[in-house]
Structures are given as C-alpha cells and as structure tokens.
Coordinates of C-alpha atoms in Angstrom, one line a residue:
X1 CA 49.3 10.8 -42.5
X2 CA 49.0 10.1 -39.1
X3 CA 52.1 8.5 -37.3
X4 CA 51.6 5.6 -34.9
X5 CA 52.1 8.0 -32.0
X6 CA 49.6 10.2 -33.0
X7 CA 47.1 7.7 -33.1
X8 CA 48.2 6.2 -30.1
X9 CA 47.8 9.9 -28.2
X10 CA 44.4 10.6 -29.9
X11 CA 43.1 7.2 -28.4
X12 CA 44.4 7.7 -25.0
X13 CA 42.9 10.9 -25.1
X14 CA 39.3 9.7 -26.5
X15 CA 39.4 6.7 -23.6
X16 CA 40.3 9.1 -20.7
X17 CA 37.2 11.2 -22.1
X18 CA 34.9 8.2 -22.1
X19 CA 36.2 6.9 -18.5
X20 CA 36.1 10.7 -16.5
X21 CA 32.4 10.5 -18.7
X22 CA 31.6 7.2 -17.1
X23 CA 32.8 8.0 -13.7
X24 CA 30.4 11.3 -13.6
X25 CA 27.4 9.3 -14.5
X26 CA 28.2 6.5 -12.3
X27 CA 28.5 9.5 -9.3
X28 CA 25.4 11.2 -10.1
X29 CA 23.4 8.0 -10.5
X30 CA 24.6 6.8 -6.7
X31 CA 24.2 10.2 -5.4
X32 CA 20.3 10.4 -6.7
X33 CA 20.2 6.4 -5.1
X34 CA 21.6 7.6 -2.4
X35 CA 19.0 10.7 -2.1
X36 CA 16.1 8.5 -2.6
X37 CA 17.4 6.2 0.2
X38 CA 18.1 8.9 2.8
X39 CA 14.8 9.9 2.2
X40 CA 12.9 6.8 2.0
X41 CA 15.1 6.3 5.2
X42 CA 13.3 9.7 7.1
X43 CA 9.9 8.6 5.5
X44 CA 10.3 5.3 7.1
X45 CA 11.4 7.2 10.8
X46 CA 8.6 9.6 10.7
X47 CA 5.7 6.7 10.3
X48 CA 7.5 4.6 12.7
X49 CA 7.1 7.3 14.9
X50 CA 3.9 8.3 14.1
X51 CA 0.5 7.0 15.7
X52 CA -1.4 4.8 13.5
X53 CA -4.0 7.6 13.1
X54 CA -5.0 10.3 10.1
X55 CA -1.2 11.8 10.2
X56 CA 0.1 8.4 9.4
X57 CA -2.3 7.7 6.8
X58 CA -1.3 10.9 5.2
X59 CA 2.2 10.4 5.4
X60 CA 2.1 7.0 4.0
X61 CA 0.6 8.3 0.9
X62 CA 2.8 11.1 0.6
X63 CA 5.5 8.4 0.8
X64 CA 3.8 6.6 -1.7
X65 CA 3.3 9.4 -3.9
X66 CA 7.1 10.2 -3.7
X67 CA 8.2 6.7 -3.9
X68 CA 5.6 4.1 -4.5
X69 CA 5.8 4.1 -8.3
X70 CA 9.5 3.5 -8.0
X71 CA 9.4 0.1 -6.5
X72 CA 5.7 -0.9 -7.0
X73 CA 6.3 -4.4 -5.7
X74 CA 8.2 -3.1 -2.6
X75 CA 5.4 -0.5 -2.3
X76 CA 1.8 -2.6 -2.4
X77 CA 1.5 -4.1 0.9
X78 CA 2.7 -0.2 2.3
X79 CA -0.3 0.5 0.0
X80 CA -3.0 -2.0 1.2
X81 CA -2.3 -1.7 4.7
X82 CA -2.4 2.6 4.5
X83 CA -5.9 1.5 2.8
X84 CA -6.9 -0.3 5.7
X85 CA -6.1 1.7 8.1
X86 CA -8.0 4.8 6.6
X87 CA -10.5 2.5 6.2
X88 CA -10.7 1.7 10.1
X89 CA -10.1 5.1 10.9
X90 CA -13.2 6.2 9.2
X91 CA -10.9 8.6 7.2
X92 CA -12.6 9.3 3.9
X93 CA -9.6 11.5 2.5
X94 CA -7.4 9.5 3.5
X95 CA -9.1 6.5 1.7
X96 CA -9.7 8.5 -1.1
X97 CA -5.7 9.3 -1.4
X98 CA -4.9 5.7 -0.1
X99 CA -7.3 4.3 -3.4
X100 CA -5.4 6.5 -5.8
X101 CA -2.1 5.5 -4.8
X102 CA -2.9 1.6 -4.8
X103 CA -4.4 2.6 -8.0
X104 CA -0.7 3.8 -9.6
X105 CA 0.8 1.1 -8.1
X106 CA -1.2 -1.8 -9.9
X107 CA -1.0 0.7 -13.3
X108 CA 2.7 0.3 -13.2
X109 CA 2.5 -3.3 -12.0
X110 CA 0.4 -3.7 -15.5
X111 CA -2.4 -4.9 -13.4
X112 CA -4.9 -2.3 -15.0
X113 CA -8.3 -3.9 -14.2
X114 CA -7.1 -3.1 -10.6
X115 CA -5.5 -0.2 -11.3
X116 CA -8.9 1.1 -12.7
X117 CA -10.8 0.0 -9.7
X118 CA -8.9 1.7 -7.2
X119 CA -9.0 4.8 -9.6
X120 CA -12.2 4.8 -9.7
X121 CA -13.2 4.6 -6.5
X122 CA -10.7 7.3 -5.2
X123 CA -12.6 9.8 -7.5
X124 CA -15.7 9.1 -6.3
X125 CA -14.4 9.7 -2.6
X126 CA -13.2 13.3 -4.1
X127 CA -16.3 13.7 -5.9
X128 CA -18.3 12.9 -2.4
X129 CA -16.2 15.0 0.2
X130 CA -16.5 17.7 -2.7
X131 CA -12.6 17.6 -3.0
X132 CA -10.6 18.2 -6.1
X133 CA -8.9 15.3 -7.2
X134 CA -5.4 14.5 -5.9
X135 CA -4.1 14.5 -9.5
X136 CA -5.5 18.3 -10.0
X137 CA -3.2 19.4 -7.2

C-alpha cells in the first residue's frame, strides 16, 4: 500500500515531468516562430532593396513559396501584386511561377475554382517556355 507520502512524491514527480515537457515545447515552438520571422524579416529587406524588376519577381515567389502557404491571407496581395509586376515586365517565368503561387494560396484559402485557374494557367506558361513545371523541381 502506498503511504500518503509516496503518492504525494510520485505526483510531484509526474507534474515536474509534464511542466520541464511543456516548457521544451513551448521553446521549440517560439524558436521555429522566431526562425520564420527572422527570415520573413530578410525576405522582406532583400525585396525592399531590390528593383522592381525580374530579381524581385523571383524573390517574391521564392518568398511565397517559403512562406505564402503559411499565412495565405497575409500573403495574397504579396501574390497579386508579384503577378502584376511579371505581368508588366513582360516576364513569362516569372508569371508562370507568380500564377502557381497565387494558385496555392487560394487552394489553402478553400477558394479552389481560383486556385484551379491560376494552376492552370501557370502550366500552360511552363508548357509554352518548354519549362518543367515548378512543382517537378
């Protein structure tokens, strides 16, 4: 039979468990916000810093690539203005990658009728540059 003691000890020893438990999770889940900020942070930097030309377009959609799933809501008007600029630009790999990303972001918006749309038209920029898709990379 256990004594009072005992069962006191075993609980204080099963809570101090659970807390140093909690208190690893809780670090390793800041430290991977913390990550994605930082870099989010640098993402932002470099495109500020970047003329609004093919190297921006292509770092916007590797940002979006990265991140734009994440925070779709955050991430469409990053999206539709990327789009636009390719499309100014005359940049038709750009546009093509620009399409697909707008066209993951309205997937995981549950807007699929755009989502296919935009899909469908960045593979028929691949298909026309004769460029493997970007999701076969």
């Amino acid at each position: 039979m256990i004594t009072g003691r005992e069962l006191i000890q075993r609980i204080t020893t099963r809570t101090k468990f659970l807390v140093k438990f909690c208190i690893i999770v809780a670090v390793l889940v800041m430290k991977t916000f913390v990550t994605d900020a930082q870099e989010l942070d640098e993402y932002f930097l470099q495109i500020k810093n970047t003329a609004a030309d093919t190297s921006r377009v292509n770092l916007v959609n590797r940002m979006l690539g990265d991140y734009g799933r994440k925070n779709a809501e955050k991430s469409l008007p990053f999206a539709k203005e990327n789009l636009e600029l390719a499309i100014q630009l005359n940049y038709n790999e750009g546009q093509a990658n620009a399409f697909w990303q707008l066209g993951g972001i309205y997937r995981v918006m549950g807007k699929h009728q755009l989502a296919i749309k935009n899909l469908l038209r960045s593979g028929d920029l691949f298909d026309q540059l004769q460029l493997p898709n970007i999701s076969s990379s």
